[in-house]
Amino acid sequence: MMRQNFGINYNEKILFIRDTSFWNSRDQGLVLTDGGIYCIPDNDKPDEKIVLSWSIIQRVEYKDLVLYFWGYGDETDYCPIHISFFMKNEDNEKARRIGNSLARLFTQMAQCVEPEADPFNEAAEHYDQLITENKKEEAFQFAQSCKDREGLELFYMPVVKEYIIKGEYEKGISVSDEGLKKCDNDSPMAYMLYYAKYSAYEKLGNYTEARKLALSVSEGAAEDLCYPTSTIQIKGEASSDFKDYDQQYVSSYLEQPYNKRKVLLPVNKYTDLYQDYLSVIDIKELPNSGIVFPVGHPVACQLYVGHPYIKQKYLPFENYELELIEDKVREFCQLAQCLGAKEIHIECLNSSSSDRNTDTNQHISGEANYRFASASANNERSQSKHLIDEISQSINLHQTFIPNGQPHLPENLVWYPNEPSWQRLYHQRMQGSLLQHEERIETRKSRVLEGSELNSIEGEFKNLLLAANGKWSKKIEEKFELQENAVLAIHVQFASLEELTSAPSAATSTSSYTSEEKEYLSELQICLQENGEIPAGERRLLEKLRKHLQISEERALELENSLKPSLNENEKEYWNEYKLCLEDGGEISAGERRLLDKLRIRLQISEERAKEIEKMTNR
């Protein structure tokens, strides 16, 4: 039973047994054999068994009721076993005599056995010999065979190093990860593997991962820790490398995919970069990033959310949803206005204007995050309708316009390429049949952070804030509550295309012209007002003026066309006949008016439109 419970080989000779188990169950106590010492101090913890072979014991000493078994090599390494495992009912004097006797006896027994050779020393000597003989590939294969054996884990280092030398960087990273599982996170071996791993990431151009690991080494490695077979002190090397990686990361930050840079946290000092949902950048480095913040920002230890379609624009986390929805609504109104809107009315359908502090209860069912103690939870929490009320107050509006120019698509639209309903609106409007339109815009469709993602961001932000000696409060926690969806209804009434055909193009606004172009336009208008057409003599003088003002021929033609009325074929025919009538007598006689009205009706031109065409001739 002792052999079975203590795991003693049949070939070993049992010399002594001290059974301290309850009811003599033989599963606790101490056994001496000709192979070594076996001790189970607690039968409730059989995995904490002590096994000392005589070959690893150098000497044994007794002090204060304890026998100390010392091994070879490390003078700080010993195994203490209480005297009670060797004798019953001890008193101090009896224990002292027996303890000293046993210490001398066990020392003599240990010295009768040849010390075991250190497997690592033997393997290291063989590896060094192969390197000395320039058998590098054989040494590499030998290191491969050693690294997974107990006590030889340090051979991961030469394996990883060789993969990096060979340019097999992905393989080097993979083997580094295997080695990191075999050691403590803050051990010298771990920091050497981190060093090798970030070197491989640098070669692959992955400065994001290299930056994380370099910071870990520069912050945690011992000052005198050197890379194997070199004099490089990796702590100083990592500090220098981290500065380079950080500059590279910051300068190319906006080139990353949106999901990799969605949420940004400026900090005063780096403490940890192992976040999956947050990008952490030193606030002093942000001027080199190209990121654009609102006035008064950025602020350290405050979160910012990137605009989904303007990559350099970042908004404060607290009100990013309101900013995005306002931006989206403004663009839609701009689109509608350029398509000939006469009236736009916007209302928030689910606003609570009577009470800005109205609460709604939201029932949450599902997996609990780090806030909850249980694995799953059903919780009731009160959620403020803050966003809906803010939108209701800031976006509710009613505008009327006097449309001018042909319907057109404005330039530099941000949301339009990703809004199919807006694209359909444009095509319908350009076909001329659409006079009224209602568009509904929901905040949830512009939301870039959802519930589960918010929970993860909150957890990472909390850890970083506490690590930086910041305070976590209920007020901060409330910022991560998922806002209720707000729905905006936008009603648009368009002018008919017929109403817009005579209006000057929006592109002709003089606010967009240079002073030289304005002077040239003024002379063009005078020429056209006097004659309707530009005579040859005036054309020659205008050409000289154009050259003097340094306006290109193409631009001059654009300016001239912008002053000419935009007419369809029927309207041009009516206009030409009206001008001919004026040329004959300077006035329209009653007979000419009667015939012009008949022509107008035949050409399907309304009376109001005819008056507009005649005004073009008279101005």
Coordinates of N, CA, C and O in Angstrom, one line a residue, residues 16 20 80 136 161 234 277 361 376 418 439 467 473 508 556 577 590 619:
F16 N 12.6 2.5 5.7 CA 11.9 3.1 6.9 C 10.6 3.6 6.5 O 10.4 4.2 5.4
T20 N 1.7 8.6 9.0 CA 1.0 9.6 9.9 C -0.4 9.8 9.4 O -1.1 10.7 9.8
P80 N 12.8 21.6 3.4 CA 12.6 21.4 4.9 C 11.6 20.3 5.1 O 10.5 20.3 4.5
K136 N 26.0 24.3 -37.7 CA 24.9 25.1 -37.3 C 23.5 24.4 -37.5 O 22.7 24.5 -36.6
K161 N 15.7 32.2 -32.4 CA 16.8 33.1 -33.0 C 17.2 32.6 -34.4 O 17.3 33.4 -35.3
I234 N 18.8 43.8 -23.4 CA 17.6 43.9 -24.1 C 16.7 45.0 -23.6 O 15.9 45.6 -24.3
Y277 N -9.7 46.6 -28.2 CA -10.7 47.6 -28.7 C -10.2 49.0 -28.6 O -10.9 49.9 -29.2
N361 N -37.4 52.1 -18.8 CA -36.8 50.9 -18.2 C -36.4 50.0 -19.3 O -37.2 49.7 -20.2
S376 N -24.7 34.5 -16.0 CA -25.7 35.1 -16.8 C -26.6 35.9 -15.9 O -26.7 35.7 -14.7
N418 N -22.7 55.8 -49.1 CA -23.1 54.6 -48.3 C -24.6 54.6 -48.0 O -25.0 53.9 -47.1
E439 N -37.8 61.0 -45.7 CA -36.6 60.2 -45.4 C -36.6 60.0 -43.8 O -36.8 61.0 -43.1
A467 N -4.9 51.8 -13.7 CA -3.4 51.7 -13.7 C -2.7 53.0 -13.7 O -1.6 53.1 -13.2
S473 N -15.8 56.0 -11.5 CA -17.0 56.4 -10.8 C -18.3 56.0 -11.6 O -18.2 55.5 -12.7
T508 N -23.1 79.6 -60.3 CA -22.8 80.9 -60.8 C -22.8 81.9 -59.6 O -22.7 83.1 -59.8
A556 N -13.4 81.6 -69.5 CA -14.2 82.7 -70.1 C -15.5 82.2 -70.7 O -16.6 82.8 -70.5
E577 N -38.6 84.5 -81.2 CA -39.7 85.2 -81.8 C -40.0 86.5 -81.1 O -40.2 87.5 -81.7
A590 N -50.4 94.9 -80.1 CA -51.5 94.0 -79.7 C -51.6 92.8 -80.6 O -51.9 91.6 -80.1
R619 N -33.8 92.4 -69.5 CA -32.8 92.9 -68.5 C -31.5 93.4 -69.1 O -31.1 93.0 -70.2

